[in-house]
Amino acid sequence: NDQTGISMPAVNIVENADAFKIEVAAPGLEKNDFKIDLENNMLTISAEKEQNNEEKDLKYMRREFSYSSFKRSFSLPLTVDGEKIEAVHKDGVLLITLPKREEARPKPAKQIAIS
């Protein structure tokens, strides 16, 4: 485990014909803890969370602050349409959908008529 108090979240990347999907499993993090930036075809996912654990004892009070943060960057293929990236946070999982540009999607086979 690293010094920031959070282990690197598990990241899955799935590709289908229409899009790439990035799943970030980060239980304990809320939607507002995340930040997603896109710059020069580099997608950066980061999160920060401050946790305040208080333990009250009869004699003294102990306060522990732990600060959780992580950052992952992905270089996007040129086939991704940066204007249409979407992100959804649900049940501790951040799901980012990176649609492919129209011209990068596989076209259905076409029969050419012979005249």
PDB file of C-alpha atoms in Angstrom:
ATOM      1  CA  ASN A   1       0.000   0.000   0.000  1.00  0.00           C
ATOM      2  CA  ASP A   2       1.278   3.464  -0.806  1.00  0.00           C
ATOM      3  CA  GLN A   3       1.583   6.479   1.462  1.00  0.00           C
ATOM      4  CA  THR A   4      -1.651   8.150   0.378  1.00  0.00           C
ATOM      5  CA  GLY A   5      -3.878   5.775   2.302  1.00  0.00           C
ATOM      6  CA  ILE A   6      -5.631   4.235  -0.685  1.00  0.00           C
ATOM      7  CA  SER A   7      -4.531   1.389  -2.870  1.00  0.00           C
ATOM      8  CA  MET A   8      -4.634   1.935  -6.610  1.00  0.00           C
ATOM      9  CA  PRO A   9      -8.150   1.153  -7.765  1.00  0.00           C
ATOM     10  CA  ALA A  10      -8.655  -1.712 -10.156  1.00  0.00           C
ATOM     11  CA  VAL A  11      -9.085  -0.523 -13.721  1.00  0.00           C
ATOM     12  CA  ASN A  12     -10.662  -2.559 -16.507  1.00  0.00           C
ATOM     13  CA  ILE A  13     -10.548  -1.461 -20.121  1.00  0.00           C
ATOM     14  CA  VAL A  14     -12.976  -3.070 -22.536  1.00  0.00           C
ATOM     15  CA  GLU A  15     -13.156  -2.439 -26.274  1.00  0.00           C
ATOM     16  CA  ASN A  16     -16.088  -3.179 -28.535  1.00  0.00           C
ATOM     17  CA  ALA A  17     -16.971  -2.115 -32.076  1.00  0.00           C
ATOM     18  CA  ASP A  18     -18.396   1.250 -31.018  1.00  0.00           C
ATOM     19  CA  ALA A  19     -16.379   2.345 -28.001  1.00  0.00           C
ATOM     20  CA  PHE A  20     -13.788   1.778 -25.341  1.00  0.00           C
ATOM     21  CA  LYS A  21     -15.029   1.515 -21.777  1.00  0.00           C
ATOM     22  CA  ILE A  22     -12.893   2.219 -18.735  1.00  0.00           C
ATOM     23  CA  GLU A  23     -14.171   0.899 -15.405  1.00  0.00           C
ATOM     24  CA  VAL A  24     -12.553   2.182 -12.224  1.00  0.00           C
ATOM     25  CA  ALA A  25     -13.514   0.252  -9.092  1.00  0.00           C
ATOM     26  CA  ALA A  26     -13.044   2.656  -6.194  1.00  0.00           C
ATOM     27  CA  PRO A  27     -15.340   1.797  -3.307  1.00  0.00           C
ATOM     28  CA  GLY A  28     -15.657   4.523  -0.698  1.00  0.00           C
ATOM     29  CA  LEU A  29     -15.204   7.324  -3.215  1.00  0.00           C
ATOM     30  CA  GLU A  30     -18.156   9.509  -4.159  1.00  0.00           C
ATOM     31  CA  LYS A  31     -18.917  11.012  -7.528  1.00  0.00           C
ATOM     32  CA  ASN A  32     -17.692  14.412  -6.334  1.00  0.00           C
ATOM     33  CA  ASP A  33     -14.299  12.993  -5.324  1.00  0.00           C
ATOM     34  CA  PHE A  34     -13.396  12.257  -8.951  1.00  0.00           C
ATOM     35  CA  LYS A  35     -12.007  14.526 -11.608  1.00  0.00           C
ATOM     36  CA  ILE A  36     -11.631  13.557 -15.269  1.00  0.00           C
ATOM     37  CA  ASP A  37      -9.544  15.669 -17.614  1.00  0.00           C
ATOM     38  CA  LEU A  38      -8.905  15.338 -21.321  1.00  0.00           C
ATOM     39  CA  GLU A  39      -5.966  17.174 -22.821  1.00  0.00           C
ATOM     40  CA  ASN A  40      -4.111  16.402 -26.045  1.00  0.00           C
ATOM     41  CA  ASN A  41      -5.604  12.905 -26.263  1.00  0.00           C
ATOM     42  CA  MET A  42      -4.507  12.134 -22.709  1.00  0.00           C
ATOM     43  CA  LEU A  43      -7.325  11.147 -20.356  1.00  0.00           C
ATOM     44  CA  THR A  44      -6.498  11.631 -16.682  1.00  0.00           C
ATOM     45  CA  ILE A  45      -8.677  10.217 -13.927  1.00  0.00           C
ATOM     46  CA  SER A  46      -7.916  11.477 -10.441  1.00  0.00           C
ATOM     47  CA  ALA A  47      -9.622  11.362  -7.072  1.00  0.00           C
ATOM     48  CA  GLU A  48      -9.046  12.953  -3.717  1.00  0.00           C
ATOM     49  CA  LYS A  49     -10.790  12.277  -0.462  1.00  0.00           C
ATOM     50  CA  GLU A  50     -10.083  13.451   3.041  1.00  0.00           C
ATOM     51  CA  GLN A  51     -11.160  11.078   5.777  1.00  0.00           C
ATOM     52  CA  ASN A  52     -11.528  12.104   9.369  1.00  0.00           C
ATOM     53  CA  ASN A  53     -11.572   9.280  11.907  1.00  0.00           C
ATOM     54  CA  GLU A  54     -12.214  10.294  15.477  1.00  0.00           C
ATOM     55  CA  GLU A  55     -11.782   7.990  18.429  1.00  0.00           C
ATOM     56  CA  LYS A  56     -13.054   9.225  21.745  1.00  0.00           C
ATOM     57  CA  ASP A  57     -11.590   7.798  24.890  1.00  0.00           C
ATOM     58  CA  LEU A  58     -12.256   8.708  28.516  1.00  0.00           C
ATOM     59  CA  LYS A  59      -8.805  10.178  28.935  1.00  0.00           C
ATOM     60  CA  TYR A  60      -8.011  11.614  25.527  1.00  0.00           C
ATOM     61  CA  MET A  61      -9.347  12.133  22.069  1.00  0.00           C
ATOM     62  CA  ARG A  62      -7.423  10.879  19.093  1.00  0.00           C
ATOM     63  CA  ARG A  63      -7.892  12.317  15.649  1.00  0.00           C
ATOM     64  CA  GLU A  64      -6.634  10.682  12.531  1.00  0.00           C
ATOM     65  CA  PHE A  65      -6.673  12.323   9.173  1.00  0.00           C
ATOM     66  CA  SER A  66      -5.962  10.204   6.168  1.00  0.00           C
ATOM     67  CA  TYR A  67      -5.896  11.664   2.715  1.00  0.00           C
ATOM     68  CA  SER A  68      -6.741   9.387  -0.166  1.00  0.00           C
ATOM     69  CA  SER A  69      -5.715  10.236  -3.672  1.00  0.00           C
ATOM     70  CA  PHE A  70      -4.828   8.534  -6.902  1.00  0.00           C
ATOM     71  CA  LYS A  71      -4.197   9.479 -10.482  1.00  0.00           C
ATOM     72  CA  ARG A  72      -4.202   7.396 -13.641  1.00  0.00           C
ATOM     73  CA  SER A  73      -3.530   8.663 -17.145  1.00  0.00           C
ATOM     74  CA  PHE A  74      -4.412   6.957 -20.399  1.00  0.00           C
ATOM     75  CA  SER A  75      -3.163   7.878 -23.824  1.00  0.00           C
ATOM     76  CA  LEU A  76      -6.213   7.650 -26.052  1.00  0.00           C
ATOM     77  CA  PRO A  77      -6.110   6.156 -29.538  1.00  0.00           C
ATOM     78  CA  LEU A  78      -6.886   8.644 -32.306  1.00  0.00           C
ATOM     79  CA  THR A  79     -10.040   6.660 -33.059  1.00  0.00           C
ATOM     80  CA  VAL A  80     -11.727   8.026 -29.917  1.00  0.00           C
ATOM     81  CA  ASP A  81     -14.151  10.929 -30.317  1.00  0.00           C
ATOM     82  CA  GLY A  82     -13.124  13.211 -27.456  1.00  0.00           C
ATOM     83  CA  GLU A  83     -16.265  15.341 -27.747  1.00  0.00           C
ATOM     84  CA  LYS A  84     -18.530  12.437 -26.862  1.00  0.00           C
ATOM     85  CA  ILE A  85     -16.832  10.933 -23.816  1.00  0.00           C
ATOM     86  CA  GLU A  86     -19.267  10.197 -21.010  1.00  0.00           C
ATOM     87  CA  ALA A  87     -18.750   9.230 -17.380  1.00  0.00           C
ATOM     88  CA  VAL A  88     -21.152   7.655 -14.914  1.00  0.00           C
ATOM     89  CA  HIS A  89     -20.587   6.855 -11.244  1.00  0.00           C
ATOM     90  CA  LYS A  90     -22.647   4.056  -9.748  1.00  0.00           C
ATOM     91  CA  ASP A  91     -22.221   1.676  -6.804  1.00  0.00           C
ATOM     92  CA  GLY A  92     -18.557   2.538  -6.216  1.00  0.00           C
ATOM     93  CA  VAL A  93     -17.641   2.116  -9.889  1.00  0.00           C
ATOM     94  CA  LEU A  94     -16.729   4.946 -12.242  1.00  0.00           C
ATOM     95  CA  LEU A  95     -17.578   3.990 -15.830  1.00  0.00           C
ATOM     96  CA  ILE A  96     -16.160   6.104 -18.641  1.00  0.00           C
ATOM     97  CA  THR A  97     -17.379   5.506 -22.183  1.00  0.00           C
ATOM     98  CA  LEU A  98     -15.092   6.632 -25.014  1.00  0.00           C
ATOM     99  CA  PRO A  99     -17.032   6.377 -28.277  1.00  0.00           C
ATOM    100  CA  LYS A 100     -15.079   5.756 -31.454  1.00  0.00           C
ATOM    101  CA  ARG A 101     -15.269   8.195 -34.309  1.00  0.00           C
ATOM    102  CA  GLU A 102     -17.746   7.265 -37.002  1.00  0.00           C
ATOM    103  CA  GLU A 103     -15.014   6.574 -39.560  1.00  0.00           C
ATOM    104  CA  ALA A 104     -13.192   4.265 -37.148  1.00  0.00           C
ATOM    105  CA  ARG A 105     -16.130   1.933 -36.599  1.00  0.00           C
ATOM    106  CA  PRO A 106     -16.247  -1.277 -38.595  1.00  0.00           C
ATOM    107  CA  LYS A 107     -18.653  -1.028 -41.508  1.00  0.00           C
ATOM    108  CA  PRO A 108     -21.069  -3.825 -42.302  1.00  0.00           C
ATOM    109  CA  ALA A 109     -20.161  -5.902 -45.337  1.00  0.00           C
ATOM    110  CA  LYS A 110     -21.741  -4.609 -48.504  1.00  0.00           C
ATOM    111  CA  GLN A 111     -22.573  -6.498 -51.659  1.00  0.00           C
ATOM    112  CA  ILE A 112     -21.469  -4.704 -54.797  1.00  0.00           C
ATOM    113  CA  ALA A 113     -23.861  -5.065 -57.700  1.00  0.00           C
ATOM    114  CA  ILE A 114     -22.275  -6.132 -60.998  1.00  0.00           C
ATOM    115  CA  SER A 115     -23.694  -4.336 -63.975  1.00  0.00           C
TER     116      SER A 115
END
